[in-house]
């Protein structure tokens, strides 16, 4: 049985990991809501939710940083490399704690994958919506749109009309 860490060490870590799982769940729910708003074609709600997502992600970044700092301190405490991920430090915990810690790490990684996938879906939906909007506006007001090419040969639209969208991926 490994005993590098004691209860005073793992209780704060478990709390940080649980909070992180919970926050990723909240972010996923915001992305779900944004997708519903995209499908209901409500641009004001989509933009408002996008701002909410950006704010939420900023808060989550702080939570992740606190967890990473705590893990680095734990690594120093047991003489391991500070840059070692938590999954490599699990062996330093008592045997009865290892499955729970591994489950929390696995759940966080799963939530990260799900959240990124949902964000990519929303980005693609919004990109396609904007593309259709540009095509429609170009047909209605062709004098306001010029097609241009980037250095990579991609077709772009240079418009005199203002466009606004903040994407998250």
Coordinates of N, CA, C and O in Angstrom, one line a residue:
X1 N 0.8 -1.2 0.0 CA 0.0 0.0 0.0 C 0.9 1.2 0.0 O 1.8 1.4 0.8
X2 N 0.6 2.1 -0.9 CA 1.4 3.4 -1.0 C 0.9 4.4 0.0 O -0.3 4.5 0.2
X3 N 1.7 5.1 0.6 CA 1.2 6.1 1.6 C 2.0 7.4 1.5 O 2.3 8.0 2.5
X4 N 2.3 7.8 0.3 CA 3.0 9.1 0.1 C 2.1 10.3 0.5 O 2.6 11.3 1.0
X5 N 0.8 10.1 0.3 CA -0.1 11.1 0.6 C -1.1 10.7 1.7 O -1.5 9.6 1.8
X6 N -1.5 11.7 2.5 CA -2.4 11.4 3.6 C -3.8 12.1 3.3 O -3.9 12.8 2.3
X7 N -4.7 11.9 4.1 CA -6.1 12.4 3.9 C -6.1 13.9 3.7 O -6.8 14.4 2.9
X8 N -5.3 14.6 4.5 CA -5.2 16.1 4.4 C -4.7 16.5 2.9 O -5.0 17.6 2.5
X9 N -4.0 15.6 2.2 CA -3.6 15.8 0.9 C -4.7 15.6 -0.1 O -4.9 16.3 -1.1
X10 N -5.4 14.5 0.0 CA -6.3 14.1 -1.0 C -7.7 14.7 -0.9 O -8.4 14.9 -1.9
X11 N -8.1 15.1 0.3 CA -9.4 15.7 0.4 C -9.6 17.0 -0.5 O -10.5 17.1 -1.2
X12 N -8.6 17.9 -0.4 CA -8.7 19.1 -1.3 C -8.6 18.8 -2.8 O -9.3 19.4 -3.6
X13 N -7.8 17.8 -3.1 CA -7.7 17.4 -4.5 C -9.0 16.8 -5.0 O -9.5 17.1 -6.1
X14 N -9.6 15.9 -4.2 CA -10.9 15.3 -4.6 C -12.0 16.4 -4.8 O -12.7 16.4 -5.8
X15 N -12.0 17.4 -3.9 CA -12.9 18.5 -4.0 C -12.7 19.3 -5.3 O -13.6 19.7 -6.0
X16 N -11.4 19.6 -5.6 CA -11.1 20.3 -6.8 C -11.5 19.5 -8.1 O -12.1 20.1 -9.0
X17 N -11.3 18.2 -8.1 CA -11.7 17.4 -9.2 C -13.2 17.3 -9.4 O -13.7 17.4 -10.5
X18 N -13.9 17.2 -8.3 CA -15.4 17.2 -8.4 C -15.9 18.5 -8.9 O -16.8 18.5 -9.7
X19 N -15.3 19.6 -8.4 CA -15.8 20.9 -8.9 C -15.5 21.0 -10.4 O -16.3 21.6 -11.1
X20 N -14.4 20.5 -10.9 CA -14.1 20.6 -12.3 C -15.0 19.8 -13.1 O -15.5 20.2 -14.2
X21 N -15.4 18.6 -12.7 CA -16.4 17.8 -13.4 C -17.7 18.5 -13.4 O -18.3 18.6 -14.5
X22 N -18.1 19.1 -12.3 CA -19.4 19.9 -12.3 C -19.4 21.1 -13.2 O -20.3 21.3 -13.9
X23 N -18.3 21.8 -13.2 CA -18.2 22.9 -14.1 C -18.2 22.6 -15.6 O -18.8 23.3 -16.4
X24 N -17.5 21.5 -15.9 CA -17.6 21.0 -17.3 C -19.0 20.6 -17.7 O -19.5 20.9 -18.8
X25 N -19.8 20.1 -16.8 CA -21.2 19.8 -17.0 C -22.0 21.0 -17.2 O -22.8 21.1 -18.1
X26 N -21.7 22.1 -16.5 CA -22.4 23.4 -16.7 C -22.0 24.0 -18.0 O -22.9 24.5 -18.7
X27 N -20.8 23.9 -18.4 CA -20.4 24.4 -19.7 C -21.1 23.6 -20.8 O -21.6 24.2 -21.8
X28 N -21.1 22.3 -20.7 CA -21.8 21.5 -21.7 C -23.3 21.9 -21.8 O -23.8 22.0 -22.9
X29 N -23.9 22.2 -20.7 CA -25.3 22.6 -20.7 C -25.5 23.9 -21.4 O -26.5 24.1 -22.1
X30 N -24.6 24.9 -21.2 CA -24.6 26.1 -21.9 C -24.5 25.9 -23.4 O -25.2 26.6 -24.2
X31 N -23.6 25.1 -23.8 CA -23.4 24.8 -25.2 C -24.7 24.1 -25.8 O -25.1 24.4 -27.0
X32 N -25.3 23.3 -25.0 CA -26.6 22.6 -25.5 C -27.7 23.7 -25.7 O -28.4 23.7 -26.7
X33 N -27.7 24.7 -24.7 CA -28.7 25.8 -24.8 C -28.4 26.6 -26.0 O -29.3 27.0 -26.8
X34 N -27.1 26.9 -26.3 CA -26.7 27.7 -27.5 C -27.2 27.0 -28.7 O -27.7 27.6 -29.7
X35 N -27.0 25.6 -28.8 CA -27.4 24.9 -30.0 C -28.9 25.0 -30.2 O -29.4 25.2 -31.3
X36 N -29.7 24.9 -29.1 CA -31.1 25.0 -29.2 C -31.5 26.4 -29.8 O -32.4 26.6 -30.6
X37 N -30.8 27.5 -29.3 CA -31.0 28.8 -29.8 C -30.6 29.0 -31.2 O -31.3 29.7 -32.0
X38 N -29.6 28.3 -31.6 CA -29.2 28.3 -33.1 C -30.3 27.7 -33.9 O -30.7 28.3 -34.9
X39 N -30.8 26.6 -33.5 CA -31.9 25.9 -34.2 C -33.2 26.8 -34.2 O -34.0 26.7 -35.2
X40 N -33.4 27.5 -33.1 CA -34.6 28.3 -33.1 C -34.4 29.7 -33.8 O -35.3 30.5 -33.8
X41 N -33.2 29.9 -34.3 CA -32.9 31.1 -35.1 C -33.1 32.4 -34.3 O -33.7 33.3 -34.9
X42 N -32.5 32.4 -33.1 CA -32.6 33.6 -32.3 C -31.2 34.2 -32.1 O -30.5 33.8 -31.1
X43 N -30.8 35.1 -33.0 CA -29.4 35.5 -32.9 C -29.1 36.3 -31.6 O -27.9 36.2 -31.2
X44 N -30.0 37.0 -31.1 CA -29.7 37.8 -29.8 C -29.4 36.8 -28.7 O -28.5 37.0 -27.9
X45 N -30.2 35.8 -28.6 CA -30.0 34.8 -27.5 C -28.7 34.0 -27.8 O -27.9 33.7 -26.8
X46 N -28.4 33.7 -29.0 CA -27.1 33.0 -29.4 C -25.9 33.9 -28.9 O -25.0 33.4 -28.3
X47 N -25.9 35.2 -29.2 CA -24.8 36.0 -28.9 C -24.8 36.2 -27.3 O -23.7 36.2 -26.8
X48 N -25.9 36.3 -26.7 CA -25.9 36.4 -25.2 C -25.3 35.2 -24.6 O -24.5 35.2 -23.7
X49 N -25.7 34.0 -25.1 CA -25.2 32.8 -24.6 C -23.7 32.6 -24.9 O -23.0 32.1 -24.0
X50 N -23.3 33.1 -26.0 CA -21.9 33.1 -26.4 C -21.1 33.9 -25.3 O -20.0 33.4 -24.9
X51 N -21.6 35.0 -25.0 CA -20.9 35.8 -23.9 C -20.9 35.1 -22.6 O -19.9 35.1 -21.9
X52 N -22.0 34.4 -22.3 CA -22.0 33.7 -21.0 C -21.0 32.5 -21.1 O -20.4 32.2 -20.1
X53 N -20.9 31.9 -22.2 CA -20.0 30.8 -22.4 C -18.5 31.3 -22.2 O -17.7 30.6 -21.5
X54 N -18.2 32.4 -22.8 CA -16.8 33.0 -22.6 C -16.5 33.3 -21.2 O -15.5 33.0 -20.7
X55 N -17.5 33.9 -20.5 CA -17.3 34.2 -19.1 C -17.2 32.9 -18.2 O -16.3 32.8 -17.4
X56 N -18.0 31.9 -18.5 CA -17.9 30.6 -17.8 C -16.6 30.0 -18.0 O -16.0 29.4 -17.1
X57 N -16.1 30.0 -19.2 CA -14.8 29.4 -19.5 C -13.6 30.1 -18.8 O -12.7 29.5 -18.4
X58 N -13.7 31.4 -18.7 CA -12.7 32.1 -17.9 C -12.7 31.7 -16.5 O -11.6 31.5 -15.9
X59 N -13.9 31.5 -15.9 CA -14.0 31.0 -14.5 C -13.4 29.6 -14.4 O -12.7 29.3 -13.4
X60 N -13.7 28.8 -15.4 CA -13.2 27.4 -15.4 C -11.7 27.4 -15.5 O -11.1 26.5 -14.9
X61 N -11.1 28.3 -16.2 CA -9.7 28.4 -16.4 C -9.0 28.6 -15.0 O -8.0 28.0 -14.7
X62 N -9.6 29.4 -14.2 CA -9.1 29.7 -12.9 C -9.2 28.4 -12.0 O -8.2 28.1 -11.3
X63 N -10.3 27.7 -12.1 CA -10.4 26.4 -11.4 C -9.3 25.4 -11.8 O -8.7 24.7 -11.0
X64 N -9.1 25.3 -13.1 CA -8.1 24.4 -13.7 C -6.7 24.8 -13.2 O -5.9 23.9 -12.8
X65 N -6.4 26.0 -13.2 CA -5.1 26.5 -12.7 C -4.9 26.1 -11.3 O -3.8 25.7 -10.9
X66 N -5.9 26.3 -10.4 CA -5.8 26.0 -9.0 C -5.5 24.5 -8.9 O -4.7 24.1 -8.1
X67 N -6.2 23.7 -9.6 CA -6.0 22.2 -9.5 C -4.6 21.9 -10.0 O -3.9 21.1 -9.4
X68 N -4.1 22.4 -11.1 CA -2.8 22.1 -11.6 C -1.7 22.6 -10.6 O -0.7 21.9 -10.4
X69 N -1.9 23.7 -10.0 CA -0.9 24.2 -8.9 C -0.9 23.2 -7.8 O 0.1 22.9 -7.3
X70 N -2.1 22.8 -7.4 CA -2.2 21.8 -6.2 C -1.5 20.5 -6.6 O -0.7 19.9 -5.8
X71 N -1.7 20.0 -7.8 CA -1.0 18.8 -8.3 C 0.5 19.0 -8.3 O 1.2 18.1 -7.9
X72 N 1.0 20.1 -8.8 CA 2.4 20.4 -8.8 C 3.0 20.4 -7.4 O 4.1 19.8 -7.1
X73 N 2.3 21.0 -6.4 CA 2.7 20.9 -5.0 C 2.8 19.5 -4.5 O 3.7 19.1 -3.8
X74 N 1.8 18.7 -4.9 CA 1.8 17.3 -4.4 C 3.0 16.5 -5.0 O 3.6 15.7 -4.4
X75 N 3.2 16.8 -6.3 CA 4.4 16.1 -7.0 C 5.7 16.5 -6.3 O 6.5 15.6 -6.0
X76 N 5.8 17.8 -6.0 CA 7.1 18.2 -5.2 C 7.1 17.5 -3.9 O 8.2 17.0 -3.5
X77 N 6.0 17.3 -3.2 CA 6.0 16.7 -1.9 C 6.4 15.2 -1.9 O 6.9 14.7 -0.9
X78 N 6.2 14.5 -3.0 CA 6.6 13.1 -3.1 C 7.8 12.9 -4.0 O 8.2 11.8 -4.3
X79 N 8.5 14.0 -4.4 CA 9.7 13.9 -5.1 C 9.5 13.6 -6.6 O 10.5 13.2 -7.2
X80 N 8.3 13.7 -7.1 CA 8.1 13.5 -8.5 C 8.3 14.7 -9.4 O 8.4 15.8 -8.8
X81 N 8.3 14.5 -10.7 CA 8.4 15.7 -11.6 C 7.2 16.5 -11.5 O 6.1 16.0 -11.5
X82 N 7.4 17.8 -11.3 CA 6.3 18.8 -11.1 C 5.4 18.8 -12.3 O 4.2 19.1 -12.2
X83 N 5.9 18.5 -13.5 CA 5.1 18.6 -14.7 C 4.3 17.3 -15.0 O 3.6 17.2 -16.0
X84 N 4.5 16.3 -14.2 CA 3.8 15.0 -14.3 C 2.3 15.2 -14.1 O 1.9 15.9 -13.2
X85 N 1.5 14.6 -15.0 CA 0.1 14.7 -14.9 C -0.4 14.0 -13.7 O 0.2 13.1 -13.2
X86 N -1.6 14.3 -13.2 CA -2.2 13.7 -12.0 C -2.3 12.2 -12.2 O -2.1 11.4 -11.3
X87 N -2.6 11.8 -13.5 CA -2.8 10.3 -13.7 C -1.6 9.5 -13.4 O -1.6 8.4 -13.0
X88 N -0.4 10.2 -13.5 CA 0.9 9.5 -13.1 C 1.2 9.5 -11.6 O 1.9 8.7 -11.1
X89 N 0.5 10.4 -10.9 CA 0.8 10.6 -9.5 C -0.2 9.7 -8.7 O 0.0 9.5 -7.5
X90 N -1.2 9.1 -9.3 CA -2.2 8.3 -8.6 C -1.6 7.2 -7.8 O -2.0 6.8 -6.8
X91 N -0.5 6.6 -8.4 CA 0.2 5.5 -7.7 C 0.7 5.9 -6.3 O 1.0 5.0 -5.5
X92 N 0.9 7.1 -6.0 CA 1.4 7.6 -4.7 C 0.3 7.7 -3.7 O 0.6 8.0 -2.5
X93 N -0.9 7.5 -4.1 CA -2.0 7.5 -3.1 C -2.3 6.1 -2.6 O -1.9 5.1 -3.2
X94 N -3.0 6.1 -1.4 CA -3.3 4.7 -0.9 C -4.2 4.0 -1.9 O -4.9 4.5 -2.7
X95 N -4.1 2.6 -1.9 CA -4.7 1.8 -2.8 C -6.2 2.1 -2.9 O -6.8 2.0 -4.0
X96 N -6.9 2.3 -1.7 CA -8.3 2.5 -1.7 C -8.7 3.8 -2.4 O -9.9 4.0 -2.8
X97 N -7.8 4.8 -2.5 CA -8.1 6.1 -3.1 C -7.9 6.1 -4.6 O -8.5 6.9 -5.4
X98 N -7.1 5.2 -5.1 CA -6.7 5.2 -6.5 C -7.8 5.1 -7.5 O -7.9 5.8 -8.5
X99 N -8.8 4.1 -7.3 CA -9.9 4.0 -8.2 C -10.8 5.3 -8.3 O -11.2 5.7 -9.4
X100 N -11.0 5.9 -7.2 CA -11.8 7.1 -7.2 C -11.1 8.2 -7.9 O -11.7 8.9 -8.7
X101 N -9.9 8.4 -7.7 CA -9.1 9.5 -8.3 C -9.0 9.2 -9.8 O -9.2 10.1 -10.6
X102 N -8.8 8.0 -10.2 CA -8.8 7.6 -11.6 C -10.1 7.9 -12.3 O -10.2 8.4 -13.4
X103 N -11.2 7.6 -11.6 CA -12.5 7.8 -12.1 C -12.8 9.3 -12.3 O -13.4 9.7 -13.4
X104 N -12.4 10.1 -11.4 CA -12.5 11.5 -11.5 C -11.7 12.1 -12.7 O -12.2 12.9 -13.5
X105 N -10.5 11.6 -12.8 CA -9.6 12.1 -14.0 C -10.3 11.6 -15.3 O -10.4 12.4 -16.2
X106 N -10.7 10.4 -15.3 CA -11.4 9.9 -16.6 C -12.6 10.7 -16.9 O -12.9 11.0 -18.1
X107 N -13.4 11.0 -15.9 CA -14.7 11.8 -16.1 C -14.4 13.2 -16.6 O -15.0 13.7 -17.5
X108 N -13.3 13.8 -16.1 CA -12.9 15.1 -16.6 C -12.5 15.0 -18.0 O -12.9 15.9 -18.9
X109 N -11.7 14.1 -18.4 CA -11.3 13.9 -19.8 C -12.4 13.6 -20.7 O -12.5 14.2 -21.8
X110 N -13.4 12.8 -20.2 CA -14.6 12.6 -21.0 C -15.4 13.8 -21.2 O -15.9 14.1 -22.3
X111 N -15.6 14.6 -20.2 CA -16.3 15.9 -20.3 C -15.6 16.9 -21.2 O -16.3 17.6 -21.9
X112 N -14.3 16.9 -21.2 CA -13.6 17.8 -22.1 C -13.9 17.4 -23.5 O -14.1 18.2 -24.4
X113 N -13.8 16.1 -23.8 CA -14.1 15.6 -25.2 C -15.5 16.0 -25.6 O -15.7 16.5 -26.7
X114 N -16.5 15.7 -24.8 CA -17.9 16.0 -25.1 C -18.1 17.5 -25.3 O -18.8 17.9 -26.2
X115 N -17.5 18.3 -24.4 CA -17.6 19.7 -24.5 C -17.0 20.3 -25.8 O -17.6 21.1 -26.5
X116 N -15.8 19.8 -26.1 CA -15.2 20.2 -27.4 C -16.0 19.8 -28.6 O -16.1 20.6 -29.6
X117 N -16.5 18.6 -28.6 CA -17.4 18.2 -29.7 C -18.6 19.1 -29.9 O -18.9 19.5 -31.0
X118 N -19.3 19.4 -28.8 CA -20.5 20.2 -28.8 C -20.1 21.6 -29.3 O -20.8 22.2 -30.1
X119 N -19.0 22.2 -28.8 CA -18.5 23.5 -29.3 C -18.2 23.5 -30.8 O -18.6 24.4 -31.5
X120 N -17.6 22.4 -31.3 CA -17.3 22.3 -32.7 C -18.6 22.3 -33.5 O -18.7 22.9 -34.6
X121 N -19.6 21.5 -33.0 CA -20.9 21.4 -33.7 C -21.5 22.8 -33.8 O -22.0 23.2 -34.8
X122 N -21.5 23.5 -32.7 CA -22.1 24.9 -32.7 C -21.4 25.8 -33.6 O -22.0 26.6 -34.3
X123 N -20.0 25.7 -33.6 CA -19.3 26.5 -34.5 C -19.6 26.3 -36.0 O -19.8 27.2 -36.7
X124 N -19.7 25.0 -36.3 CA -20.1 24.6 -37.7 C -21.5 25.1 -38.0 O -21.7 25.6 -39.1
X125 N -22.4 24.9 -37.1 CA -23.8 25.4 -37.4 C -23.8 26.9 -37.6 O -24.4 27.4 -38.5
X126 N -23.1 27.7 -36.7 CA -23.1 29.1 -36.9 C -22.3 29.5 -38.1 O -22.7 30.5 -38.8
X127 N -21.2 28.8 -38.4 CA -20.5 29.2 -39.7 C -21.4 29.0 -40.9 O -21.4 29.8 -41.8
X128 N -22.1 27.9 -40.9 CA -23.0 27.6 -42.1 C -24.1 28.6 -42.1 O -24.5 29.1 -43.2
X129 N -24.6 29.0 -41.0 CA -25.7 30.0 -40.9 C -25.2 31.3 -41.5 O -25.9 32.0 -42.3
X130 N -24.0 31.7 -41.1 CA -23.4 33.0 -41.6 C -23.2 32.9 -43.1 O -23.4 33.9 -43.8
X131 N -22.7 31.8 -43.5 CA -22.4 31.6 -45.0 C -23.7 31.8 -45.8 O -23.7 32.5 -46.8
X132 N -24.8 31.1 -45.3 CA -26.1 31.3 -46.0 C -26.6 32.7 -45.9 O -27.1 33.2 -46.9
X133 N -26.4 33.3 -44.8 CA -26.8 34.7 -44.6 C -26.0 35.6 -45.6 O -26.6 36.5 -46.3
X134 N -24.7 35.4 -45.7 CA -23.9 36.2 -46.7 C -24.4 35.9 -48.1 O -24.5 36.9 -48.9
X135 N -24.6 34.7 -48.5 CA -25.1 34.4 -49.8 C -26.4 35.1 -50.1 O -26.6 35.6 -51.2
X136 N -27.3 35.1 -49.1 CA -28.6 35.7 -49.3 C -28.5 37.2 -49.5 O -29.1 37.8 -50.4
X137 N -27.6 37.8 -48.6 CA -27.4 39.3 -48.7 C -26.7 39.6 -50.0 O -27.0 40.7 -50.6
X138 N -25.8 38.8 -50.4 CA -25.1 39.1 -51.7 C -26.1 39.1 -52.9 O -26.0 39.9 -53.8
X139 N -27.1 38.2 -52.8 CA -28.1 38.2 -53.9 C -29.1 39.3 -53.8 O -29.5 39.9 -54.8
X140 N -29.3 39.8 -52.6 CA -30.2 40.9 -52.4 C -29.6 42.2 -52.7 O -30.2 43.2 -53.2
X141 N -28.3 42.4 -52.3 CA -27.5 43.6 -52.4 C -26.1 43.3 -53.0 O -25.1 43.5 -52.3
X142 N -26.0 42.9 -54.2 CA -24.7 42.5 -54.8 C -23.7 43.6 -54.8 O -22.5 43.4 -54.8
X143 N -24.2 44.8 -54.9 CA -23.2 46.0 -54.9 C -22.4 46.1 -53.6 O -21.4 46.8 -53.6
X144 N -22.9 45.5 -52.5 CA -22.2 45.7 -51.2 C -21.2 44.5 -51.0 O -20.5 44.5 -49.9
X145 N -21.1 43.6 -51.9 CA -20.2 42.4 -51.7 C -19.2 42.2 -52.8 O -19.6 42.3 -54.0
X146 N -18.0 42.0 -52.4 CA -16.9 41.7 -53.4 C -16.3 40.4 -53.0 O -15.9 40.2 -51.8
X147 N -16.0 39.5 -53.9 CA -15.3 38.2 -53.6 C -13.8 38.5 -53.7 O -13.4 39.2 -54.6
X148 N -13.1 38.0 -52.7 CA -11.6 38.2 -52.7 C -11.0 36.8 -52.4 O -11.7 35.9 -52.0
X149 N -9.7 36.7 -52.6 CA -9.0 35.5 -52.4 C -7.9 35.7 -51.4 O -7.2 36.7 -51.5
X150 N -7.7 34.8 -50.5 CA -6.6 34.9 -49.5 C -5.3 34.4 -50.1 O -5.3 33.9 -51.2
X151 N -4.2 34.6 -49.4 CA -3.0 34.1 -49.9 C -2.9 32.6 -50.1 O -2.2 32.1 -50.9
X152 N -3.8 31.9 -49.4 CA -3.9 30.5 -49.5 C -4.9 30.0 -50.6 O -5.1 28.8 -50.8
X153 N -5.5 31.0 -51.3 CA -6.3 30.7 -52.4 C -7.8 30.4 -52.0 O -8.6 30.1 -52.8
X154 N -8.1 30.7 -50.8 CA -9.5 30.5 -50.3 C -10.3 31.7 -50.7 O -9.8 32.9 -50.7
X155 N -11.6 31.5 -51.0 CA -12.5 32.6 -51.4 C -13.0 33.2 -50.1 O -13.5 32.6 -49.2
X156 N -13.0 34.5 -50.1 CA -13.5 35.3 -49.0 C -14.5 36.3 -49.5 O -14.6 36.6 -50.7
X157 N -15.2 36.9 -48.6 CA -16.2 37.9 -49.0 C -15.8 39.2 -48.2 O -15.7 39.2 -47.0
X158 N -15.6 40.2 -49.0 CA -15.3 41.5 -48.5 C -16.6 42.3 -48.6 O -17.1 42.5 -49.6
X159 N -17.1 42.7 -47.4 CA -18.4 43.4 -47.4 C -18.3 44.8 -46.7 O -17.4 45.0 -45.9
X160 N -19.2 45.6 -47.1 CA -19.2 47.0 -46.5 C -20.2 46.9 -45.3 O -20.2 47.8 -44.5
X161 N -20.9 45.8 -45.2 CA -21.8 45.7 -44.0 C -21.1 45.1 -42.8 O -20.3 44.2 -43.0
X162 N -21.4 45.6 -41.6 CA -20.7 45.1 -40.5 C -21.2 43.7 -40.1 O -22.4 43.3 -40.3
X163 N -20.3 42.8 -39.7 CA -20.6 41.5 -39.3 C -20.1 41.3 -37.9 O -19.0 41.8 -37.6
X164 N -20.7 40.5 -37.0 CA -20.2 40.2 -35.7 C -20.6 38.8 -35.3 O -21.7 38.4 -35.3
X165 N -19.6 38.1 -34.9 CA -19.7 36.8 -34.2 C -18.5 36.4 -33.5 O -17.4 36.5 -34.1
X166 N -18.6 36.1 -32.3 CA -17.4 35.6 -31.5 C -17.5 34.1 -31.3 O -18.5 33.6 -30.7
X167 N -16.6 33.4 -31.9 CA -16.7 32.0 -31.9 C -15.8 31.4 -30.8 O -14.9 32.0 -30.4
X168 N -16.3 30.2 -30.3 CA -15.5 29.5 -29.3 C -15.3 28.1 -29.8 O -16.3 27.4 -30.2
X169 N -14.1 27.6 -29.8 CA -13.8 26.2 -30.2 C -12.6 25.8 -29.4 O -11.7 26.5 -29.2

